[in-house]
Amino acid sequence: AQSVTQPDARVTVSEGASLQLRCKYSYSGTPYLFWYVQYPRQGLQLLLKYYSGDPVVQGVNGFEAEFSKSNSSFHLRKASVHWSDSAVYFCALSASSGTYQRFGTGTKLQVVP
Amino acid sequence: GGIITQTPKFLIGQEGQKLTLKCQQNFNHDTMYWYRQDSGKGLRLIYYSITENDLQKGDLSEGYDASREKKSSFSLTVTSAQKNEMAVFLCASSFRGSSYEQYFGPGTRLTVL
């Protein structure tokens, strides 16, 4: 069975501070992993994805994520957040031969002045 | 680029009513998805379709029907709306399987009175 856990429902950080959003997955094979962002009243948009190779993947707007097979994790990071990063962030997992992605419950990020 | 259009944006119905949500995509994607988004519960897959006239049940298919009569469109029917049901329904599409990123529509917000 596949599952994704995002343990933090809400995260608040100050503008300019660094950010880490946590994602843990459960899957016996090699996963395909994704981070999506949802701005208010919009659908989800892809931030970045990991298929294989370098465990650190770069995404849009300065986001990056690191895959760890030993920790079953795919945490999202940003060095310096901006108020416009306030949104809900979803981690998702797919089996290599799967037909659908399984999503976590999301983390709502609030960036304060 | 392409776009996913969902209609209507807001849907208000009565308890027991049959309600239909529509989704159109012009990416020429093979696979389309319907998700239900409830606060704090992330995205739950209702139905997906890997090609025209194909339908596959997701985790939350009970109480819903779906239809994929054309490659570009995917409809979802709430067979009997439940009172106090409030959720956002998101449509998405992707190129073939789940290892590809999904593109999302802006959602239909359902309220049942």
PDB file of N, CA, C and O in Angstrom, chain B residues 4-77:
ATOM      1  N   ILE B   4      -7.414  23.714 -18.108  1.00  0.00           N
ATOM      2  CA  ILE B   4      -8.528  22.872 -17.672  1.00  0.00           C
ATOM      3  C   ILE B   4      -9.643  23.780 -17.185  1.00  0.00           C
ATOM      4  O   ILE B   4      -9.408  24.667 -16.349  1.00  0.00           O
ATOM      5  N   THR B   5     -10.815  23.564 -17.719  1.00  0.00           N
ATOM      6  CA  THR B   5     -11.977  24.377 -17.374  1.00  0.00           C
ATOM      7  C   THR B   5     -12.972  23.512 -16.627  1.00  0.00           C
ATOM      8  O   THR B   5     -13.308  22.410 -17.070  1.00  0.00           O
ATOM      9  N   GLN B   6     -13.445  24.026 -15.493  1.00  0.00           N
ATOM     10  CA  GLN B   6     -14.462  23.323 -14.725  1.00  0.00           C
ATOM     11  C   GLN B   6     -15.711  24.172 -14.646  1.00  0.00           C
ATOM     12  O   GLN B   6     -15.630  25.378 -14.359  1.00  0.00           O
ATOM     13  N   THR B   7     -16.861  23.564 -14.877  1.00  0.00           N
ATOM     14  CA  THR B   7     -18.139  24.259 -14.757  1.00  0.00           C
ATOM     15  C   THR B   7     -19.126  23.426 -13.959  1.00  0.00           C
ATOM     16  O   THR B   7     -19.137  22.197 -14.060  1.00  0.00           O
ATOM     17  N   PRO B   8     -19.950  24.101 -13.117  1.00  0.00           N
ATOM     18  CA  PRO B   8     -19.853  25.524 -12.782  1.00  0.00           C
ATOM     19  C   PRO B   8     -18.761  25.770 -11.746  1.00  0.00           C
ATOM     20  O   PRO B   8     -18.189  24.820 -11.219  1.00  0.00           O
ATOM     21  N   LYS B   9     -18.495  27.014 -11.425  1.00  0.00           N
ATOM     22  CA  LYS B   9     -17.529  27.330 -10.365  1.00  0.00           C
ATOM     23  C   LYS B   9     -18.157  27.113  -9.000  1.00  0.00           C
ATOM     24  O   LYS B   9     -17.496  26.691  -8.057  1.00  0.00           O
ATOM     25  N   PHE B  10     -19.427  27.442  -8.883  1.00  0.00           N
ATOM     26  CA  PHE B  10     -20.165  27.245  -7.638  1.00  0.00           C
ATOM     27  C   PHE B  10     -21.432  26.462  -7.972  1.00  0.00           C
ATOM     28  O   PHE B  10     -22.113  26.768  -8.943  1.00  0.00           O
ATOM     29  N   LEU B  11     -21.757  25.487  -7.137  1.00  0.00           N
ATOM     30  CA  LEU B  11     -22.926  24.652  -7.363  1.00  0.00           C
ATOM     31  C   LEU B  11     -23.664  24.508  -6.042  1.00  0.00           C
ATOM     32  O   LEU B  11     -23.096  24.040  -5.048  1.00  0.00           O
ATOM     33  N   ILE B  12     -24.905  24.945  -6.036  1.00  0.00           N
ATOM     34  CA  ILE B  12     -25.731  24.831  -4.838  1.00  0.00           C
ATOM     35  C   ILE B  12     -26.893  23.922  -5.174  1.00  0.00           C
ATOM     36  O   ILE B  12     -27.594  24.136  -6.172  1.00  0.00           O
ATOM     37  N   GLY B  13     -27.084  22.894  -4.356  1.00  0.00           N
ATOM     38  CA  GLY B  13     -28.162  21.951  -4.614  1.00  0.00           C
ATOM     39  C   GLY B  13     -28.923  21.621  -3.351  1.00  0.00           C
ATOM     40  O   GLY B  13     -28.551  22.022  -2.237  1.00  0.00           O
ATOM     41  N   GLN B  14     -30.011  20.894  -3.547  1.00  0.00           N
ATOM     42  CA  GLN B  14     -30.849  20.448  -2.434  1.00  0.00           C
ATOM     43  C   GLN B  14     -30.511  19.004  -2.080  1.00  0.00           C
ATOM     44  O   GLN B  14     -30.017  18.231  -2.917  1.00  0.00           O
ATOM     45  N   GLU B  15     -30.814  18.647  -0.858  1.00  0.00           N
ATOM     46  CA  GLU B  15     -30.577  17.275  -0.412  1.00  0.00           C
ATOM     47  C   GLU B  15     -31.319  16.286  -1.322  1.00  0.00           C
ATOM     48  O   GLU B  15     -32.481  16.506  -1.660  1.00  0.00           O
ATOM     49  N   GLY B  16     -30.636  15.221  -1.703  1.00  0.00           N
ATOM     50  CA  GLY B  16     -31.230  14.206  -2.557  1.00  0.00           C
ATOM     51  C   GLY B  16     -31.161  14.513  -4.048  1.00  0.00           C
ATOM     52  O   GLY B  16     -31.473  13.655  -4.873  1.00  0.00           O
ATOM     53  N   GLN B  17     -30.728  15.693  -4.393  1.00  0.00           N
ATOM     54  CA  GLN B  17     -30.679  16.092  -5.797  1.00  0.00           C
ATOM     55  C   GLN B  17     -29.503  15.441  -6.511  1.00  0.00           C
ATOM     56  O   GLN B  17     -28.447  15.180  -5.915  1.00  0.00           O
ATOM     57  N   LYS B  18     -29.684  15.194  -7.791  1.00  0.00           N
ATOM     58  CA  LYS B  18     -28.607  14.692  -8.645  1.00  0.00           C
ATOM     59  C   LYS B  18     -27.913  15.897  -9.259  1.00  0.00           C
ATOM     60  O   LYS B  18     -28.570  16.766  -9.842  1.00  0.00           O
ATOM     61  N   LEU B  19     -26.609  15.978  -9.122  1.00  0.00           N
ATOM     62  CA  LEU B  19     -25.860  17.153  -9.563  1.00  0.00           C
ATOM     63  C   LEU B  19     -24.692  16.725 -10.444  1.00  0.00           C
ATOM     64  O   LEU B  19     -24.007  15.739 -10.142  1.00  0.00           O
ATOM     65  N   THR B  20     -24.438  17.475 -11.507  1.00  0.00           N
ATOM     66  CA  THR B  20     -23.372  17.109 -12.447  1.00  0.00           C
ATOM     67  C   THR B  20     -22.345  18.227 -12.553  1.00  0.00           C
ATOM     68  O   THR B  20     -22.689  19.394 -12.707  1.00  0.00           O
ATOM     69  N   LEU B  21     -21.090  17.828 -12.477  1.00  0.00           N
ATOM     70  CA  LEU B  21     -19.959  18.732 -12.619  1.00  0.00           C
ATOM     71  C   LEU B  21     -19.221  18.352 -13.905  1.00  0.00           C
ATOM     72  O   LEU B  21     -19.060  17.165 -14.209  1.00  0.00           O
ATOM     73  N   LYS B  22     -18.750  19.379 -14.628  1.00  0.00           N
ATOM     74  CA  LYS B  22     -18.102  19.117 -15.909  1.00  0.00           C
ATOM     75  C   LYS B  22     -16.669  19.626 -15.927  1.00  0.00           C
ATOM     76  O   LYS B  22     -16.328  20.606 -15.258  1.00  0.00           O
ATOM     77  N   CYS B  23     -15.853  18.957 -16.711  1.00  0.00           N
ATOM     78  CA  CYS B  23     -14.437  19.295 -16.826  1.00  0.00           C
ATOM     79  C   CYS B  23     -14.004  19.125 -18.274  1.00  0.00           C
ATOM     80  O   CYS B  23     -14.327  18.110 -18.914  1.00  0.00           O
ATOM     81  N   GLN B  24     -13.281  20.127 -18.795  1.00  0.00           N
ATOM     82  CA  GLN B  24     -12.754  20.074 -20.153  1.00  0.00           C
ATOM     83  C   GLN B  24     -11.260  20.390 -20.105  1.00  0.00           C
ATOM     84  O   GLN B  24     -10.839  21.275 -19.377  1.00  0.00           O
ATOM     85  N   GLN B  25     -10.463  19.660 -20.905  1.00  0.00           N
ATOM     86  CA  GLN B  25      -9.038  19.964 -21.007  1.00  0.00           C
ATOM     87  C   GLN B  25      -8.625  20.007 -22.475  1.00  0.00           C
ATOM     88  O   GLN B  25      -9.148  19.252 -23.295  1.00  0.00           O
ATOM     89  N   ASN B  26      -7.690  20.918 -22.774  1.00  0.00           N
ATOM     90  CA  ASN B  26      -7.197  21.017 -24.149  1.00  0.00           C
ATOM     91  C   ASN B  26      -5.707  20.691 -24.241  1.00  0.00           C
ATOM     92  O   ASN B  26      -5.025  21.143 -25.163  1.00  0.00           O
ATOM     93  N   PHE B  27      -5.215  19.910 -23.273  1.00  0.00           N
ATOM     94  CA  PHE B  27      -3.829  19.452 -23.323  1.00  0.00           C
ATOM     95  C   PHE B  27      -3.669  18.245 -24.252  1.00  0.00           C
ATOM     96  O   PHE B  27      -2.547  17.816 -24.528  1.00  0.00           O
ATOM     97  N   ASN B  28      -4.777  17.613 -24.630  1.00  0.00           N
ATOM     98  CA  ASN B  28      -4.767  16.337 -25.344  1.00  0.00           C
ATOM     99  C   ASN B  28      -4.203  15.211 -24.458  1.00  0.00           C
ATOM    100  O   ASN B  28      -3.563  14.276 -24.948  1.00  0.00           O
ATOM    101  N   HIS B  29      -4.437  15.337 -23.146  1.00  0.00           N
ATOM    102  CA  HIS B  29      -3.978  14.321 -22.208  1.00  0.00           C
ATOM    103  C   HIS B  29      -4.866  13.084 -22.275  1.00  0.00           C
ATOM    104  O   HIS B  29      -6.074  13.172 -22.519  1.00  0.00           O
ATOM    105  N   ASP B  30      -4.239  11.928 -22.002  1.00  0.00           N
ATOM    106  CA  ASP B  30      -5.001  10.680 -21.997  1.00  0.00           C
ATOM    107  C   ASP B  30      -5.793  10.490 -20.710  1.00  0.00           C
ATOM    108  O   ASP B  30      -6.923  10.025 -20.716  1.00  0.00           O
ATOM    109  N   THR B  31      -5.155  10.816 -19.573  1.00  0.00           N
ATOM    110  CA  THR B  31      -5.734  10.473 -18.272  1.00  0.00           C
ATOM    111  C   THR B  31      -6.371  11.681 -17.607  1.00  0.00           C
ATOM    112  O   THR B  31      -5.802  12.777 -17.615  1.00  0.00           O
ATOM    113  N   MET B  32      -7.548  11.465 -17.048  1.00  0.00           N
ATOM    114  CA  MET B  32      -8.232  12.531 -16.314  1.00  0.00           C
ATOM    115  C   MET B  32      -8.696  11.998 -14.965  1.00  0.00           C
ATOM    116  O   MET B  32      -8.926  10.795 -14.795  1.00  0.00           O
ATOM    117  N   TYR B  33      -8.805  12.924 -13.991  1.00  0.00           N
ATOM    118  CA  TYR B  33      -9.082  12.562 -12.607  1.00  0.00           C
ATOM    119  C   TYR B  33     -10.130  13.497 -12.013  1.00  0.00           C
ATOM    120  O   TYR B  33     -10.193  14.674 -12.367  1.00  0.00           O
ATOM    121  N   TRP B  34     -10.901  12.948 -11.067  1.00  0.00           N
ATOM    122  CA  TRP B  34     -11.751  13.761 -10.207  1.00  0.00           C
ATOM    123  C   TRP B  34     -11.345  13.521  -8.754  1.00  0.00           C
ATOM    124  O   TRP B  34     -11.253  12.368  -8.298  1.00  0.00           O
ATOM    125  N   TYR B  35     -11.096  14.637  -8.032  1.00  0.00           N
ATOM    126  CA  TYR B  35     -10.759  14.598  -6.623  1.00  0.00           C
ATOM    127  C   TYR B  35     -11.775  15.391  -5.830  1.00  0.00           C
ATOM    128  O   TYR B  35     -12.324  16.379  -6.300  1.00  0.00           O
ATOM    129  N   ARG B  36     -11.949  14.956  -4.589  1.00  0.00           N
ATOM    130  CA  ARG B  36     -12.716  15.751  -3.639  1.00  0.00           C
ATOM    131  C   ARG B  36     -11.734  16.320  -2.617  1.00  0.00           C
ATOM    132  O   ARG B  36     -10.869  15.591  -2.087  1.00  0.00           O
ATOM    133  N   GLN B  37     -11.845  17.619  -2.340  1.00  0.00           N
ATOM    134  CA  GLN B  37     -10.963  18.282  -1.382  1.00  0.00           C
ATOM    135  C   GLN B  37     -11.794  18.792  -0.218  1.00  0.00           C
ATOM    136  O   GLN B  37     -12.623  19.684  -0.383  1.00  0.00           O
ATOM    137  N   ASP B  38     -11.591  18.216   0.946  1.00  0.00           N
ATOM    138  CA  ASP B  38     -12.192  18.676   2.181  1.00  0.00           C
ATOM    139  C   ASP B  38     -11.091  19.251   3.054  1.00  0.00           C
ATOM    140  O   ASP B  38      -9.968  18.750   3.066  1.00  0.00           O
ATOM    141  N   SER B  39     -11.446  20.266   3.809  1.00  0.00           N
ATOM    142  CA  SER B  39     -10.463  20.919   4.665  1.00  0.00           C
ATOM    143  C   SER B  39      -9.835  19.911   5.604  1.00  0.00           C
ATOM    144  O   SER B  39     -10.526  19.175   6.305  1.00  0.00           O
ATOM    145  N   GLY B  40      -8.513  19.879   5.632  1.00  0.00           N
ATOM    146  CA  GLY B  40      -7.800  18.996   6.546  1.00  0.00           C
ATOM    147  C   GLY B  40      -7.683  17.555   6.099  1.00  0.00           C
ATOM    148  O   GLY B  40      -7.068  16.740   6.778  1.00  0.00           O
ATOM    149  N   LYS B  41      -8.279  17.233   4.943  1.00  0.00           N
ATOM    150  CA  LYS B  41      -8.237  15.837   4.487  1.00  0.00           C
ATOM    151  C   LYS B  41      -7.509  15.682   3.159  1.00  0.00           C
ATOM    152  O   LYS B  41      -7.466  14.595   2.600  1.00  0.00           O
ATOM    153  N   GLY B  42      -6.972  16.732   2.656  1.00  0.00           N
ATOM    154  CA  GLY B  42      -6.226  16.611   1.421  1.00  0.00           C
ATOM    155  C   GLY B  42      -7.118  16.291   0.241  1.00  0.00           C
ATOM    156  O   GLY B  42      -8.310  16.599   0.235  1.00  0.00           O
ATOM    157  N   LEU B  43      -6.526  15.662  -0.762  1.00  0.00           N
ATOM    158  CA  LEU B  43      -7.259  15.299  -1.971  1.00  0.00           C
ATOM    159  C   LEU B  43      -7.554  13.806  -1.947  1.00  0.00           C
ATOM    160  O   LEU B  43      -6.651  12.996  -1.753  1.00  0.00           O
ATOM    161  N   ARG B  44      -8.803  13.462  -2.174  1.00  0.00           N
ATOM    162  CA  ARG B  44      -9.187  12.055  -2.227  1.00  0.00           C
ATOM    163  C   ARG B  44      -9.727  11.763  -3.619  1.00  0.00           C
ATOM    164  O   ARG B  44     -10.609  12.459  -4.113  1.00  0.00           O
ATOM    165  N   LEU B  45      -9.215  10.704  -4.210  1.00  0.00           N
ATOM    166  CA  LEU B  45      -9.546  10.354  -5.575  1.00  0.00           C
ATOM    167  C   LEU B  45     -10.928   9.718  -5.645  1.00  0.00           C
ATOM    168  O   LEU B  45     -11.218   8.750  -4.937  1.00  0.00           O
ATOM    169  N   ILE B  46     -11.768  10.255  -6.536  1.00  0.00           N
ATOM    170  CA  ILE B  46     -13.128   9.744  -6.683  1.00  0.00           C
ATOM    171  C   ILE B  46     -13.181   8.764  -7.868  1.00  0.00           C
ATOM    172  O   ILE B  46     -13.546   7.595  -7.725  1.00  0.00           O
ATOM    173  N   TYR B  47     -12.837   9.258  -9.038  1.00  0.00           N
ATOM    174  CA  TYR B  47     -12.784   8.461 -10.263  1.00  0.00           C
ATOM    175  C   TYR B  47     -11.605   8.939 -11.097  1.00  0.00           C
ATOM    176  O   TYR B  47     -11.201  10.089 -11.004  1.00  0.00           O
ATOM    177  N   TYR B  48     -11.087   8.041 -11.937  1.00  0.00           N
ATOM    178  CA  TYR B  48     -10.155   8.452 -12.962  1.00  0.00           C
ATOM    179  C   TYR B  48     -10.419   7.655 -14.233  1.00  0.00           C
ATOM    180  O   TYR B  48     -11.106   6.625 -14.207  1.00  0.00           O
ATOM    181  N   SER B  49      -9.849   8.150 -15.317  1.00  0.00           N
ATOM    182  CA  SER B  49     -10.084   7.558 -16.629  1.00  0.00           C
ATOM    183  C   SER B  49      -8.792   7.619 -17.429  1.00  0.00           C
ATOM    184  O   SER B  49      -8.236   8.694 -17.610  1.00  0.00           O
ATOM    185  N   ILE B  50      -8.304   6.476 -17.881  1.00  0.00           N
ATOM    186  CA  ILE B  50      -7.018   6.465 -18.567  1.00  0.00           C
ATOM    187  C   ILE B  50      -7.153   6.686 -20.073  1.00  0.00           C
ATOM    188  O   ILE B  50      -6.159   6.918 -20.761  1.00  0.00           O
ATOM    189  N   THR B  51      -8.369   6.618 -20.549  1.00  0.00           N
ATOM    190  CA  THR B  51      -8.612   6.900 -21.959  1.00  0.00           C
ATOM    191  C   THR B  51     -10.108   7.090 -22.160  1.00  0.00           C
ATOM    192  O   THR B  51     -10.906   6.805 -21.256  1.00  0.00           O
ATOM    193  N   GLU B  52     -10.480   7.552 -23.341  1.00  0.00           N
ATOM    194  CA  GLU B  52     -11.892   7.754 -23.653  1.00  0.00           C
ATOM    195  C   GLU B  52     -12.682   6.471 -23.369  1.00  0.00           C
ATOM    196  O   GLU B  52     -12.236   5.369 -23.679  1.00  0.00           O
ATOM    197  N   ASN B  53     -13.847   6.649 -22.726  1.00  0.00           N
ATOM    198  CA  ASN B  53     -14.770   5.563 -22.389  1.00  0.00           C
ATOM    199  C   ASN B  53     -14.253   4.603 -21.320  1.00  0.00           C
ATOM    200  O   ASN B  53     -14.886   3.588 -21.039  1.00  0.00           O
ATOM    201  N   ASP B  54     -13.116   4.917 -20.717  1.00  0.00           N
ATOM    202  CA  ASP B  54     -12.626   4.118 -19.591  1.00  0.00           C
ATOM    203  C   ASP B  54     -12.989   4.795 -18.275  1.00  0.00           C
ATOM    204  O   ASP B  54     -12.943   6.028 -18.174  1.00  0.00           O
ATOM    205  N   LEU B  55     -13.345   4.008 -17.257  1.00  0.00           N
ATOM    206  CA  LEU B  55     -13.617   4.542 -15.932  1.00  0.00           C
ATOM    207  C   LEU B  55     -13.006   3.618 -14.891  1.00  0.00           C
ATOM    208  O   LEU B  55     -13.166   2.394 -14.966  1.00  0.00           O
ATOM    209  N   GLN B  56     -12.337   4.231 -13.900  1.00  0.00           N
ATOM    210  CA  GLN B  56     -11.750   3.473 -12.807  1.00  0.00           C
ATOM    211  C   GLN B  56     -12.158   4.123 -11.491  1.00  0.00           C
ATOM    212  O   GLN B  56     -12.090   5.346 -11.367  1.00  0.00           O
ATOM    213  N   LYS B  57     -12.565   3.304 -10.522  1.00  0.00           N
ATOM    214  CA  LYS B  57     -12.977   3.853  -9.233  1.00  0.00           C
ATOM    215  C   LYS B  57     -11.770   4.186  -8.376  1.00  0.00           C
ATOM    216  O   LYS B  57     -10.778   3.453  -8.360  1.00  0.00           O
ATOM    217  N   GLY B  58     -11.909   5.287  -7.659  1.00  0.00           N
ATOM    218  CA  GLY B  58     -10.894   5.663  -6.693  1.00  0.00           C
ATOM    219  C   GLY B  58     -11.312   5.272  -5.293  1.00  0.00           C
ATOM    220  O   GLY B  58     -12.193   4.432  -5.098  1.00  0.00           O
ATOM    221  N   ASP B  59     -10.724   5.921  -4.303  1.00  0.00           N
ATOM    222  CA  ASP B  59     -11.007   5.580  -2.908  1.00  0.00           C
ATOM    223  C   ASP B  59     -12.389   6.034  -2.436  1.00  0.00           C
ATOM    224  O   ASP B  59     -12.914   5.523  -1.449  1.00  0.00           O
ATOM    225  N   LEU B  60     -12.976   7.013  -3.154  1.00  0.00           N
ATOM    226  CA  LEU B  60     -14.181   7.666  -2.644  1.00  0.00           C
ATOM    227  C   LEU B  60     -15.314   7.629  -3.660  1.00  0.00           C
ATOM    228  O   LEU B  60     -16.108   8.545  -3.746  1.00  0.00           O
ATOM    229  N   SER B  61     -15.453   6.539  -4.404  1.00  0.00           N
ATOM    230  CA  SER B  61     -16.393   6.522  -5.523  1.00  0.00           C
ATOM    231  C   SER B  61     -17.848   6.340  -5.106  1.00  0.00           C
ATOM    232  O   SER B  61     -18.759   6.658  -5.892  1.00  0.00           O
ATOM    233  N   GLU B  62     -18.107   5.841  -3.906  1.00  0.00           N
ATOM    234  CA  GLU B  62     -19.494   5.603  -3.504  1.00  0.00           C
ATOM    235  C   GLU B  62     -20.269   6.913  -3.436  1.00  0.00           C
ATOM    236  O   GLU B  62     -19.845   7.872  -2.795  1.00  0.00           O
ATOM    237  N   GLY B  63     -21.415   6.942  -4.103  1.00  0.00           N
ATOM    238  CA  GLY B  63     -22.231   8.145  -4.137  1.00  0.00           C
ATOM    239  C   GLY B  63     -21.961   9.015  -5.357  1.00  0.00           C
ATOM    240  O   GLY B  63     -22.566  10.079  -5.498  1.00  0.00           O
ATOM    241  N   TYR B  64     -21.070   8.535  -6.232  1.00  0.00           N
ATOM    242  CA  TYR B  64     -20.707   9.296  -7.434  1.00  0.00           C
ATOM    243  C   TYR B  64     -20.731   8.388  -8.668  1.00  0.00           C
ATOM    244  O   TYR B  64     -20.488   7.196  -8.581  1.00  0.00           O
ATOM    245  N   ASP B  65     -21.019   8.993  -9.810  1.00  0.00           N
ATOM    246  CA  ASP B  65     -20.840   8.361 -11.111  1.00  0.00           C
ATOM    247  C   ASP B  65     -19.966   9.271 -11.957  1.00  0.00           C
ATOM    248  O   ASP B  65     -19.860  10.473 -11.690  1.00  0.00           O
ATOM    249  N   ALA B  66     -19.342   8.704 -12.979  1.00  0.00           N
ATOM    250  CA  ALA B  66     -18.509   9.508 -13.860  1.00  0.00           C
ATOM    251  C   ALA B  66     -18.734   9.073 -15.305  1.00  0.00           C
ATOM    252  O   ALA B  66     -19.248   7.989 -15.571  1.00  0.00           O
ATOM    253  N   SER B  67     -18.343   9.962 -16.217  1.00  0.00           N
ATOM    254  CA  SER B  67     -18.522   9.684 -17.640  1.00  0.00           C
ATOM    255  C   SER B  67     -17.388  10.312 -18.423  1.00  0.00           C
ATOM    256  O   SER B  67     -17.077  11.486 -18.231  1.00  0.00           O
ATOM    257  N   ARG B  68     -16.781   9.543 -19.341  1.00  0.00           N
ATOM    258  CA  ARG B  68     -15.715  10.062 -20.210  1.00  0.00           C
ATOM    259  C   ARG B  68     -16.079   9.676 -21.645  1.00  0.00           C
ATOM    260  O   ARG B  68     -15.609   8.694 -22.185  1.00  0.00           O
ATOM    261  N   GLU B  69     -16.901  10.504 -22.253  1.00  0.00           N
ATOM    262  CA  GLU B  69     -17.380  10.215 -23.608  1.00  0.00           C
ATOM    263  C   GLU B  69     -16.446  10.746 -24.678  1.00  0.00           C
ATOM    264  O   GLU B  69     -16.461  10.287 -25.819  1.00  0.00           O
ATOM    265  N   LYS B  70     -15.638  11.727 -24.319  1.00  0.00           N
ATOM    266  CA  LYS B  70     -14.658  12.274 -25.256  1.00  0.00           C
ATOM    267  C   LYS B  70     -13.312  12.356 -24.535  1.00  0.00           C
ATOM    268  O   LYS B  70     -13.259  12.446 -23.316  1.00  0.00           O
ATOM    269  N   LYS B  71     -12.250  12.377 -25.289  1.00  0.00           N
ATOM    270  CA  LYS B  71     -10.927  12.463 -24.689  1.00  0.00           C
ATOM    271  C   LYS B  71     -10.777  13.754 -23.892  1.00  0.00           C
ATOM    272  O   LYS B  71     -10.116  13.795 -22.867  1.00  0.00           O
ATOM    273  N   SER B  72     -11.407  14.826 -24.354  1.00  0.00           N
ATOM    274  CA  SER B  72     -11.201  16.131 -23.744  1.00  0.00           C
ATOM    275  C   SER B  72     -12.112  16.414 -22.559  1.00  0.00           C
ATOM    276  O   SER B  72     -11.928  17.428 -21.898  1.00  0.00           O
ATOM    277  N   SER B  73     -13.097  15.573 -22.302  1.00  0.00           N
ATOM    278  CA  SER B  73     -14.046  15.920 -21.248  1.00  0.00           C
ATOM    279  C   SER B  73     -14.284  14.756 -20.288  1.00  0.00           C
ATOM    280  O   SER B  73     -14.203  13.583 -20.662  1.00  0.00           O
ATOM    281  N   PHE B  74     -14.584  15.140 -19.051  1.00  0.00           N
ATOM    282  CA  PHE B  74     -14.775  14.151 -17.978  1.00  0.00           C
ATOM    283  C   PHE B  74     -15.812  14.740 -17.033  1.00  0.00           C
ATOM    284  O   PHE B  74     -15.587  15.808 -16.467  1.00  0.00           O
ATOM    285  N   SER B  75     -16.952  14.066 -16.865  1.00  0.00           N
ATOM    286  CA  SER B  75     -18.028  14.576 -16.023  1.00  0.00           C
ATOM    287  C   SER B  75     -18.153  13.751 -14.763  1.00  0.00           C
ATOM    288  O   SER B  75     -17.865  12.538 -14.757  1.00  0.00           O
ATOM    289  N   LEU B  76     -18.585  14.404 -13.709  1.00  0.00           N
ATOM    290  CA  LEU B  76     -18.815  13.731 -12.428  1.00  0.00           C
ATOM    291  C   LEU B  76     -20.234  14.034 -11.984  1.00  0.00           C
ATOM    292  O   LEU B  76     -20.659  15.191 -12.009  1.00  0.00           O
ATOM    293  N   THR B  77     -20.966  13.003 -11.554  1.00  0.00           N
ATOM    294  CA  THR B  77     -22.325  13.179 -11.061  1.00  0.00           C
ATOM    295  C   THR B  77     -22.392  12.764  -9.600  1.00  0.00           C
ATOM    296  O   THR B  77     -21.951  11.658  -9.237  1.00  0.00           O
TER     297      THR B  77
END
